Tab-separated table of C-alpha atoms and ligand atoms in Angstrom:
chain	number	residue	atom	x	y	z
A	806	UNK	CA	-23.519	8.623	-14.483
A	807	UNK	CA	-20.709	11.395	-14.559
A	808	UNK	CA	-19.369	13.385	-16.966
A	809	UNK	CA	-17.136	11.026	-19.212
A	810	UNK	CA	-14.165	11.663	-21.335
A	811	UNK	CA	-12.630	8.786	-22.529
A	812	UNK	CA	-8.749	8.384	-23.076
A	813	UNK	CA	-7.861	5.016	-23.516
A	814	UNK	CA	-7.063	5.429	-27.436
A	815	UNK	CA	-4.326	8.218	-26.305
A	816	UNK	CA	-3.502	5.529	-23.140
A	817	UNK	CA	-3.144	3.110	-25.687
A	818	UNK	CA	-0.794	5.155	-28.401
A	819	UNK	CA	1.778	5.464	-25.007
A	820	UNK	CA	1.569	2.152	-24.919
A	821	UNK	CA	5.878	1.537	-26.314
A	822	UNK	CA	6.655	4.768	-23.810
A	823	UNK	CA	5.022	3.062	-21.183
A	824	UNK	CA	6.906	-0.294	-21.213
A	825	UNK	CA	9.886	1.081	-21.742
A	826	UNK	CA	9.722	3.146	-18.437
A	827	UNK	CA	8.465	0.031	-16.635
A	828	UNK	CA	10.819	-2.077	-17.828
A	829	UNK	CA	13.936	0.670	-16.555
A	830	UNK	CA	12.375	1.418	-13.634
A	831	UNK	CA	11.944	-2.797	-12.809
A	832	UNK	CA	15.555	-3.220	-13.932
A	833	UNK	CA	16.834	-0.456	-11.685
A	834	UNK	CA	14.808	-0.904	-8.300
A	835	UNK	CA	15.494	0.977	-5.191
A	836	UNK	CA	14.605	0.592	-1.370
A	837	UNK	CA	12.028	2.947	0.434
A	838	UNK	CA	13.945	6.643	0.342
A	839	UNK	CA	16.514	5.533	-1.551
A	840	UNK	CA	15.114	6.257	-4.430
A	841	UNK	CA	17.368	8.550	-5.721
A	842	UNK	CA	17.704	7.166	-9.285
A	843	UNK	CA	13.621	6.912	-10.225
A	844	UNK	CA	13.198	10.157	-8.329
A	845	UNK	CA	15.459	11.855	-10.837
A	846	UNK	CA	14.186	10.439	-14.193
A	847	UNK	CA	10.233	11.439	-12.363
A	848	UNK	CA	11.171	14.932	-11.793
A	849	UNK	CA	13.209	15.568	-15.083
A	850	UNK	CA	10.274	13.959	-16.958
A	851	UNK	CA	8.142	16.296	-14.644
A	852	UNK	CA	10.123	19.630	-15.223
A	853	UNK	CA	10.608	19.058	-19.669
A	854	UNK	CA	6.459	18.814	-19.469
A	855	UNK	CA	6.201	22.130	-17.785
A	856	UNK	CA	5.209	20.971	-14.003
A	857	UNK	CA	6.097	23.353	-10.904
A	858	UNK	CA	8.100	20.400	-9.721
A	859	UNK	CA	9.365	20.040	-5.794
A	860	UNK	CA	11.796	17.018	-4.768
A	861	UNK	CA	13.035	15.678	-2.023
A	862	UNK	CA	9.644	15.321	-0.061
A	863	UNK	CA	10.335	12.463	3.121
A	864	UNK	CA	13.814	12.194	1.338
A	865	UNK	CA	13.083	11.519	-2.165
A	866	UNK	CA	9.376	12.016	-2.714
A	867	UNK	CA	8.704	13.801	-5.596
A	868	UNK	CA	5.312	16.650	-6.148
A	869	UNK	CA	4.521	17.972	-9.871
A	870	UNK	CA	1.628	20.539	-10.209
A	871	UNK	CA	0.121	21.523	-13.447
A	872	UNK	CA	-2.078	24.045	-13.222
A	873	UNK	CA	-4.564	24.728	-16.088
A	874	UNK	CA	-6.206	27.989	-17.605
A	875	UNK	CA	-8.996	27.922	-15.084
A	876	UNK	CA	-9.556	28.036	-11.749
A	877	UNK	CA	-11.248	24.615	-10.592
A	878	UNK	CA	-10.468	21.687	-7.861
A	879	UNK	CA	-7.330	20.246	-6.974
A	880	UNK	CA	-6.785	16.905	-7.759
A	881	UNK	CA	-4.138	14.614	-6.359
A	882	UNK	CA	-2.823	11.446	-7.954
A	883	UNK	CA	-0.315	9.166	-5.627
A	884	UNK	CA	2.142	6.860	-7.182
A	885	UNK	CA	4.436	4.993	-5.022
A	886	UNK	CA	8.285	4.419	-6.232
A	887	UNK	CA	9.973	2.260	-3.577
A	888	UNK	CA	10.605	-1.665	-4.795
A	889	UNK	CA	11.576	-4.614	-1.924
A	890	UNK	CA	14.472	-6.415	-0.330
A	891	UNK	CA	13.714	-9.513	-2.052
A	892	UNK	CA	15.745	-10.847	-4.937
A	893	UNK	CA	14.438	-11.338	-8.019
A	894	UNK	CA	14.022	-14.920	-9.849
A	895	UNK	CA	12.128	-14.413	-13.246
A	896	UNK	CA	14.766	-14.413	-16.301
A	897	UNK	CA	13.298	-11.517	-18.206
A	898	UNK	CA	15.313	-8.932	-20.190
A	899	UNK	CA	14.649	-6.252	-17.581
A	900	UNK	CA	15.299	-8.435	-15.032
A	901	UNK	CA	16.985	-6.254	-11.789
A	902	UNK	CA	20.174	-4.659	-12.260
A	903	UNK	CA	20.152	-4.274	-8.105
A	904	UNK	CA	21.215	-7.421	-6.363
A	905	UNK	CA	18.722	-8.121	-3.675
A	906	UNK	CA	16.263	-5.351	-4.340
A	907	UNK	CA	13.184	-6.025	-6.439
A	908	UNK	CA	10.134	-4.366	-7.804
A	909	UNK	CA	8.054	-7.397	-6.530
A	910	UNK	CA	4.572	-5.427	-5.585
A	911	UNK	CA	4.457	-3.204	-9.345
A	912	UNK	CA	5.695	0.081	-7.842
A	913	UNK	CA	7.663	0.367	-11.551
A	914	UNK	CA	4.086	0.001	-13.101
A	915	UNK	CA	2.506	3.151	-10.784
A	916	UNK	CA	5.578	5.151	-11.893
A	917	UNK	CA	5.054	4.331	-15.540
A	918	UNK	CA	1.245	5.164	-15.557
A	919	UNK	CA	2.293	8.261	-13.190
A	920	UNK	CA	4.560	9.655	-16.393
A	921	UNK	CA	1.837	8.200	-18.681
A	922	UNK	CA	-0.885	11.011	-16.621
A	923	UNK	CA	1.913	13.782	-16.691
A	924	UNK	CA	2.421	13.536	-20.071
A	925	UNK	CA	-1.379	13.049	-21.476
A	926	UNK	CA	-2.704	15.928	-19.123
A	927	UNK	CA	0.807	18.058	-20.222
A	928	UNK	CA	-0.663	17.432	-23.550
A	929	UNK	CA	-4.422	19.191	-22.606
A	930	UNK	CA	-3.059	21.907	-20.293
A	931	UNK	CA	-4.871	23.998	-21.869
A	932	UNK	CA	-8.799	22.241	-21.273
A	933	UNK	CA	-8.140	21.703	-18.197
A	934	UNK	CA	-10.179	23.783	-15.317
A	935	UNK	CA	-8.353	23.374	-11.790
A	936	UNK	CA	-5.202	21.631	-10.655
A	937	UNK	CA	-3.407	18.676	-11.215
A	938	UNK	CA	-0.893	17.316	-8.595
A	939	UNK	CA	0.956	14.085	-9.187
A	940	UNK	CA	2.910	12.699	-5.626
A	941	UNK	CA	5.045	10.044	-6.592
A	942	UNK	CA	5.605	8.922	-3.191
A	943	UNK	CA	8.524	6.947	-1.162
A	944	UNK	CA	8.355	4.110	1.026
A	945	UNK	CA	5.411	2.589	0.651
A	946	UNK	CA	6.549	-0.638	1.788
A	947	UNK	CA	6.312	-0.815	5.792
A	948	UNK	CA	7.828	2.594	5.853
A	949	UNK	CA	5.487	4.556	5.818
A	950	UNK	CA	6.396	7.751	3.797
A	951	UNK	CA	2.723	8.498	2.916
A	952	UNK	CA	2.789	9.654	6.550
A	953	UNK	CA	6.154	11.299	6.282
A	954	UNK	CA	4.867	13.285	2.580
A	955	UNK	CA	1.561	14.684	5.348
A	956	UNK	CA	3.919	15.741	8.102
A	957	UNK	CA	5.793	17.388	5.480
A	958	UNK	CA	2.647	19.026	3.999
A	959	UNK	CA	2.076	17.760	0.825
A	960	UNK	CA	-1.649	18.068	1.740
A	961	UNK	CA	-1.587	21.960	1.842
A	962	UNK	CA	-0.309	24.572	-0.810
A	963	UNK	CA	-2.552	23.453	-2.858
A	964	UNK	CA	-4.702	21.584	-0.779
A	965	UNK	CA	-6.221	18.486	-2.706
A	966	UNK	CA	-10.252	18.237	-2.805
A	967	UNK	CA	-10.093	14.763	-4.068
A	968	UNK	CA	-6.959	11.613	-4.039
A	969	UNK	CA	-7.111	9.023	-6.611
A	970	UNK	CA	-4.865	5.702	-6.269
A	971	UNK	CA	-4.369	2.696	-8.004
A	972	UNK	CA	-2.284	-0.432	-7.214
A	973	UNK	CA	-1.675	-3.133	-9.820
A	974	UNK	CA	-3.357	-6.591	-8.190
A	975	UNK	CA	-1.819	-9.826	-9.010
A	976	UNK	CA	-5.078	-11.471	-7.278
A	977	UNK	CA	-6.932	-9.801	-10.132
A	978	UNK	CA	-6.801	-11.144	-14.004
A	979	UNK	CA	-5.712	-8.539	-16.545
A	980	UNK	CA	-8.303	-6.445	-18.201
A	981	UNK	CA	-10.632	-6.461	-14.608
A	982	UNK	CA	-10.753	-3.399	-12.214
A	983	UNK	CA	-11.952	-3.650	-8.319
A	984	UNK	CA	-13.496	-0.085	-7.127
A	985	UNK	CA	-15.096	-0.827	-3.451
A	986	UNK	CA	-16.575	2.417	-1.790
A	987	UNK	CA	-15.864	2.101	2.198
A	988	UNK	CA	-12.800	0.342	3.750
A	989	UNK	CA	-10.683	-2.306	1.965
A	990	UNK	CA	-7.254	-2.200	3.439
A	991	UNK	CA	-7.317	-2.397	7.273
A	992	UNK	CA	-5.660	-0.741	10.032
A	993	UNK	CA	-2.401	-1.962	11.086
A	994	UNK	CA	-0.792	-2.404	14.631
A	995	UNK	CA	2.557	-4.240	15.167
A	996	UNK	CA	2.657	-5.632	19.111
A	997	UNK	CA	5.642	-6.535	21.421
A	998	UNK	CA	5.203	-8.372	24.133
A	999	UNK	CA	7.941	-9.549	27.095
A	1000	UNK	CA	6.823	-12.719	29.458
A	1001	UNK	CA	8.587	-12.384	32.682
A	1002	UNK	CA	9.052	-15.475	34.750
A	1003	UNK	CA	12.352	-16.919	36.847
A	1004	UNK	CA	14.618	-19.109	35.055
A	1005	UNK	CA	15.932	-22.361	36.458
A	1006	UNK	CA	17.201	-25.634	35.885
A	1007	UNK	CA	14.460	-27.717	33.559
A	1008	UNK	CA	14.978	-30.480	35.856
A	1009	UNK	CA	13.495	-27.947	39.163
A	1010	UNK	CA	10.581	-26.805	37.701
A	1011	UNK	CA	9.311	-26.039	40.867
A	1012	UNK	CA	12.100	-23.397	41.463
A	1013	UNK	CA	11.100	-21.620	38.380
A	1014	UNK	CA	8.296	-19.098	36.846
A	1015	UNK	CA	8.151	-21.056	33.101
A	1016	UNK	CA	7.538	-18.319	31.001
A	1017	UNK	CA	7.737	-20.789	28.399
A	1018	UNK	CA	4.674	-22.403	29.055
A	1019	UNK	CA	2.875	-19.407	29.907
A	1020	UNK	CA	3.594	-17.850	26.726
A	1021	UNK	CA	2.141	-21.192	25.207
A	1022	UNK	CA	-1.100	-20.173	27.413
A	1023	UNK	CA	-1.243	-16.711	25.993
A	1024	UNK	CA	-0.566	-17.442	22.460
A	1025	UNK	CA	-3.613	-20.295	22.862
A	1026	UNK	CA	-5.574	-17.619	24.452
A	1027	UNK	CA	-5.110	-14.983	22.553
A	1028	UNK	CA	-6.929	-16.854	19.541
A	1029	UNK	CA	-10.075	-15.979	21.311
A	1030	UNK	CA	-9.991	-12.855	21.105
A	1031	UNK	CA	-10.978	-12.425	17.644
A	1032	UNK	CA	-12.929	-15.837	17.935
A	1033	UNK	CA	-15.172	-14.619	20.749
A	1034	UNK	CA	-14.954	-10.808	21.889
A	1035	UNK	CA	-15.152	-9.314	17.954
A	1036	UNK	CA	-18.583	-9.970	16.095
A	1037	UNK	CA	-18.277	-12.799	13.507
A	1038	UNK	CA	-19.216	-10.012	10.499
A	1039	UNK	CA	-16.529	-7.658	11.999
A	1040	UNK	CA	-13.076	-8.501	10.237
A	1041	UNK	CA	-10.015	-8.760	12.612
A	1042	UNK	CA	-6.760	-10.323	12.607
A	1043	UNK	CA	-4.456	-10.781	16.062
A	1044	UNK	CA	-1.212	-12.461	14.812
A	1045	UNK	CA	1.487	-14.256	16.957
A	1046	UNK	CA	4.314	-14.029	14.168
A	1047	UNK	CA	7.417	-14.487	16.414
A	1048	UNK	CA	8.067	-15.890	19.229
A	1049	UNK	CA	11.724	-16.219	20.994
A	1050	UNK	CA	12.877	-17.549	24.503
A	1051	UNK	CA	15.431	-20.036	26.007
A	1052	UNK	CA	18.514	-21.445	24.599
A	1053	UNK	CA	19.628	-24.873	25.322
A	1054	UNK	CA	17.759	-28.112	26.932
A	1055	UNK	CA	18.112	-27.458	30.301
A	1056	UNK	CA	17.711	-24.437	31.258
A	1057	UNK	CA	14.006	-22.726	31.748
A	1058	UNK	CA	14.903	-18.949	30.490
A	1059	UNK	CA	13.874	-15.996	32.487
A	1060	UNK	CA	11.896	-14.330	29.898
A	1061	UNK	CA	10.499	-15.116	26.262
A	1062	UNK	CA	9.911	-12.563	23.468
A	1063	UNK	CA	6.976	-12.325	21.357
A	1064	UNK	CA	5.936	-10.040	18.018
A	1065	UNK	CA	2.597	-10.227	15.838
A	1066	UNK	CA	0.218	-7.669	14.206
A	1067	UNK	CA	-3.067	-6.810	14.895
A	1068	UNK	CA	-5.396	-5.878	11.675
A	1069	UNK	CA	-9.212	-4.204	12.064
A	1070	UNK	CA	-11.101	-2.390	9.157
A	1071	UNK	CA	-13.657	-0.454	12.665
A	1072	UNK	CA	-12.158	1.875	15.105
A	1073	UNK	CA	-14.115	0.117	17.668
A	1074	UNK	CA	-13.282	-3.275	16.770
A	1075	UNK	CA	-9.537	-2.084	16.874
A	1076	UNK	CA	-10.123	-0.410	20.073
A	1077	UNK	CA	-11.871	-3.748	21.520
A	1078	UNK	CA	-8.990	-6.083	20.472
A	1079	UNK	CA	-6.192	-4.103	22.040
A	1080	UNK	CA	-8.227	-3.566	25.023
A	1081	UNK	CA	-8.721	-7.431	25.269
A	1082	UNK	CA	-5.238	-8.500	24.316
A	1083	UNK	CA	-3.760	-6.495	26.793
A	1084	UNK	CA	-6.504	-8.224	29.775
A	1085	UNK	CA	-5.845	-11.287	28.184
A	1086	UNK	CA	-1.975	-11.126	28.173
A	1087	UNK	CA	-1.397	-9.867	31.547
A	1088	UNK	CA	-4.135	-11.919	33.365
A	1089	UNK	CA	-2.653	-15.120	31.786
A	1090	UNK	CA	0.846	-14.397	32.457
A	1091	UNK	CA	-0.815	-13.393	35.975
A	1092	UNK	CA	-2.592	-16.892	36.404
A	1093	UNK	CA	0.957	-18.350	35.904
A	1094	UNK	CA	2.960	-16.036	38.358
A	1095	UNK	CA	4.355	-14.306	35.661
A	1096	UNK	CA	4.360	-10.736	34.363
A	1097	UNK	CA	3.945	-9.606	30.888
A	1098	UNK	CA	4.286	-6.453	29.343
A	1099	UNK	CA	2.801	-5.652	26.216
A	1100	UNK	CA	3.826	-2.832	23.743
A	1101	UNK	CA	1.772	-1.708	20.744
A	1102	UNK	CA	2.768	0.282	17.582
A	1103	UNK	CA	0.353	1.911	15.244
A	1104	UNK	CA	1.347	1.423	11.819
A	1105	UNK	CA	-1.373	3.160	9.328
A	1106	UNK	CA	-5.014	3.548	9.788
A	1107	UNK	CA	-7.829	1.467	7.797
A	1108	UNK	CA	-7.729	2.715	4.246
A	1109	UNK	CA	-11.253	4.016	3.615
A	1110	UNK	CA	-12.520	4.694	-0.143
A	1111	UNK	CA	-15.241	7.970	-0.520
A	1112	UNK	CA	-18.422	6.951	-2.083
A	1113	UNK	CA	-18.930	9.520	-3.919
A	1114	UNK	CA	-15.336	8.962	-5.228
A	1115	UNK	CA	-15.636	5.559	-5.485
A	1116	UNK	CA	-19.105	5.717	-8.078
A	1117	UNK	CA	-16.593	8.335	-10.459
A	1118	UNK	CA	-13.846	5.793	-10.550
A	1119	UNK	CA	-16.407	3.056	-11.428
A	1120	UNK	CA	-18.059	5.133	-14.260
A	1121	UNK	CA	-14.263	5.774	-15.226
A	1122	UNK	CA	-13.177	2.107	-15.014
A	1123	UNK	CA	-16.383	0.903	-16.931
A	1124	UNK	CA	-15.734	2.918	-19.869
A	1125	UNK	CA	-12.495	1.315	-20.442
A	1126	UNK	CA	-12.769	-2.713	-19.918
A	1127	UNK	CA	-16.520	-2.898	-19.605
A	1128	UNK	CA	-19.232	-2.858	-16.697
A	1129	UNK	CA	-18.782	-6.877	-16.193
A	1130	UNK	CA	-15.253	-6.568	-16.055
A	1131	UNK	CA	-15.458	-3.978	-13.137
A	1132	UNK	CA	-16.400	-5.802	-9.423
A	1133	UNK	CA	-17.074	-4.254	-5.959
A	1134	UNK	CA	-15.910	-5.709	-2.787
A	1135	UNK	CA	-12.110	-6.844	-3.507
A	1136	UNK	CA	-10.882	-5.966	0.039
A	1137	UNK	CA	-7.956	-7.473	2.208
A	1138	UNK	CA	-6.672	-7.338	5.468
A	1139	UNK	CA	-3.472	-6.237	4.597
A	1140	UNK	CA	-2.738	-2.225	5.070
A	1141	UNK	CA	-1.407	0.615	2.878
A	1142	UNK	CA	0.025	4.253	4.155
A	1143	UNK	CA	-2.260	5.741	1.293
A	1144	UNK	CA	-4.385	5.503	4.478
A	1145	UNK	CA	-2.731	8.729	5.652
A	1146	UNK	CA	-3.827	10.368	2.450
A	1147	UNK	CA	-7.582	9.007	2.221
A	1148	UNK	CA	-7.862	10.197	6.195
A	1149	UNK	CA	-7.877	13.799	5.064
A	1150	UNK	CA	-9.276	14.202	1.723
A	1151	UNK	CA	-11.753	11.984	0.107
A	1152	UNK	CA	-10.531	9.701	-2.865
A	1153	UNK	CA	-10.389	6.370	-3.683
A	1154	UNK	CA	-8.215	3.538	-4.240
A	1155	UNK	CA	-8.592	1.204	-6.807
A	1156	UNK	CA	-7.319	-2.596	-7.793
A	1157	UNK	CA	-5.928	-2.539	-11.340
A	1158	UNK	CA	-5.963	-6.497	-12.130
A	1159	UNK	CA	-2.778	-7.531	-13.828
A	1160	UNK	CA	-2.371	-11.409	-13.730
A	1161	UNK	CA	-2.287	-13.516	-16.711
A	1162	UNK	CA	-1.879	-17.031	-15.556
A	1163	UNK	CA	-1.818	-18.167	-19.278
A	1164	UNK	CA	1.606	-15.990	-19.899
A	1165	UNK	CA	2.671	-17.254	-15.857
A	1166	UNK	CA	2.404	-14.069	-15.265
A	1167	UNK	CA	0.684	-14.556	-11.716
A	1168	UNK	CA	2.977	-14.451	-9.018
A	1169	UNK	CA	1.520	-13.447	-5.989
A	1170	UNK	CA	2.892	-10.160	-5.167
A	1171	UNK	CA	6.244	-9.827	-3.122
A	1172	UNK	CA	7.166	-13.183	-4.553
A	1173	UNK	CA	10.722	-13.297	-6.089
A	1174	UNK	CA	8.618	-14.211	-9.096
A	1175	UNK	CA	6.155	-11.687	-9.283
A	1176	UNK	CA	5.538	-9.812	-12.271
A	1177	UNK	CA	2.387	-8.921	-14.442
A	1178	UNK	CA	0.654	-8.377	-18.043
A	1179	UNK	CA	1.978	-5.132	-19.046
A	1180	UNK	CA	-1.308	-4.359	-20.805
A	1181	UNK	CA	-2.235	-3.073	-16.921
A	1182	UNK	CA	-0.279	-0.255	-18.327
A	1183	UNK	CA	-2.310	1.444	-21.023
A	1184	UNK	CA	-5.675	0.253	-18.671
A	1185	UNK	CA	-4.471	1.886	-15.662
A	1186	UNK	CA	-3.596	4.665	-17.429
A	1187	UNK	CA	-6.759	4.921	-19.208
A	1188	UNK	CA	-8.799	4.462	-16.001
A	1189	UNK	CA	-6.791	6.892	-14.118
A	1190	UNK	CA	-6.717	10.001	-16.768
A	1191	UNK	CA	-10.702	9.021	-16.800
A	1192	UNK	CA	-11.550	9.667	-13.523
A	1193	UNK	CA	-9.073	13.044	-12.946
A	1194	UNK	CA	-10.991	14.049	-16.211
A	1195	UNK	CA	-14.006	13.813	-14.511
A	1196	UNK	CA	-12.617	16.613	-12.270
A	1197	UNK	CA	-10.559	18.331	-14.242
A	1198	UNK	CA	-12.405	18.734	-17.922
B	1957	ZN	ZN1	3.817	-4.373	-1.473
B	1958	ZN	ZN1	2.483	-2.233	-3.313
């Protein structure tokens, strides 16, 4: 068991402070790297606390360093700002002030518990042995900007020994924490892929190359991919999300368009399903005398929690809701740029449960309905100042 300090009573007395900046952050939500307005109130917050502060990392990223009396590790906290293009649908009091735009994944509640950190370790500057370096990060949402942050070298001057995350989790009921060691988000890959055949009148078949039907073939095939080249315990997804070709009744088209994502948690298993789309695909399109060309687009890398890490968290997440109340093995197929952080430095990423079906408050996330029990606030908080504690006291 490590080292424990326990701050939930001081989470708890920012409890007011903590709604409050939820609640203006919800009402005032901004699109990955626009977020100009949160940005600002983060790094003014940042600067009146005493924080070497640096803005405008990947556009409007914002870094704060505190560093204490004594030497010791670095330790980096990530908070994500950016909200969705989704408009919102609860009738709430800090409902969003942005037409369109919504905090619908709980972006406003990592912000909130990101000020909550600055201000409670602002407080204990001078206990604490090492470095403290809060990223409140853009564009988390498809855009990437975890990646953009490490191109821009947030990773270096100081270099972080250890990355702690946390992500509110609709999935989850309030007052429960997931900490898995190993992957739980998985690699992402979006795909393209062009069927070329020769277009015709529907009535001449004969004269044509369908690429209609053998993009019917392909999609068909391509559901054995996963079914029969990846081991049944490996976890894999190969999606066919879009598909577009021909416009009117009569007329075969020339080509059809298709789009999907491809999701692994193993480097091999990714490595065998893009390997066997790509046979699959062409040989198919082959068997029918077409041609297809497929195109494939990394998007992050399997998001991989340290053990070692991981068993700190849990010790930190146990002495604030209980060891019942905290579970292993919450993982999904969906992916995260943290990834890009949790590559190069060990740390962990953690599910803050924040659903209270009671209060209908249990909207899945990047619903126009989503939103959460605000007591996530003071827990994540508490949780979070735990396990940098660990490090840093
Ligand atoms: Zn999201
Ligand atoms: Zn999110």
């Amino acid at each position: 068991m490590p080292k424990q300090m326990n701050f939930q009573a001081s989470a708890e007395s920012l409890r007011e402070q903590l709604v409050a900046w939820r609640r203006d952050f919800h009402a005032h939500p901004e699109i990955g790297f626009q977020e100009h307005r949160s940005a600002g109130i983060i790094a003014a917050r940042l600067r009146e606390l005493g924080y070497q502060v640096q803005t405008g990392v990947a556009h409007t990223g914002v870094v704060g360093l505190l560093e204490g009396k004594q030497p010791g590790p670095v330790i980096m906290a990530r908070f994500d700002m950016d909200a969705l293009p989704i408009a919102e649908e609860n009738e709430t009091d800090y409902v969003s002030q942005n037409p369109g735009v919504m905090h619908g994944c709980g972006h406003d509640a990592h912000m909130a518990i990101g000020l909550g950190v600055a201000t409670l370790m602002a407080q204990r500057r001078d206990e604490i042995t090492g470095t403290l370096k809060l990223v409140f990060q853009p564009g988390e949402e498809g855009l990437n900007g975890a990646e953009v942050m490490v191109q821009e070298g947030v990773l270096k001057n100081p270099r972080p020994d250890v990355v702690l995350i946390t992500h509110v989790w609709n999935d989850n009921p309030i007052g429960t924490i997931d900490v898995t060691p190993g992957a739980v988000m998985a690699a992402g890959e979006k795909w393209n892929c062009t069927v070329r055949g020769k277009g015709g009148h529907g009535a001449l078949p004969h004269q044509t190359v369908d690429p209609i039907v053998a993009t019917a073939l392909i999609v068909t095939a391509l559901q054995t991919v996963t079914s029969r080249n990846v081991s049944p315990l490996e976890p894999a997804v190969v999606a066919v999300c879009a598909v577009h070709g021909g416009d009117t009744f009569n007329v075969t088209p020339p080509q059809v368009e298709m789009e999907g994502t491809v999701r692994s948690y193993s480097p091999r298993v990714r490595e065998t399903v893009l390997r066997r789309m790509r046979e699959v695909i062409e040989d198919v399109a082959a068997a029918c005398g077409a041609t297809a060309e497929l195109e494939i687009t990394p998007l992050t890398p399997a998001l991989v929690n340290d053990a070692e890490v991981a068993e700190v968290v849990r010790a930190a997440a146990e002495a604030v809701v209980g060891p019942e109340n905290v579970s292993s093995g919450q993982r999904t197929m969906g992916s995260e740029d943290a990834a890009f952080f949790l590559r190069e430095i060990p740390g962990c990423y953690f599910f803050l449960g924040s659903a209270n079906a009671e209060r209908g408050l249990d909207a899945p996330h990047h619903n126009p309905h989503f939103d959460f029990d605000e007591d996530a606030l003071p827990l994540g908080l508490a949780v979070m100042m735990n396990a940098l504690g660990h490090y840093l006291f």
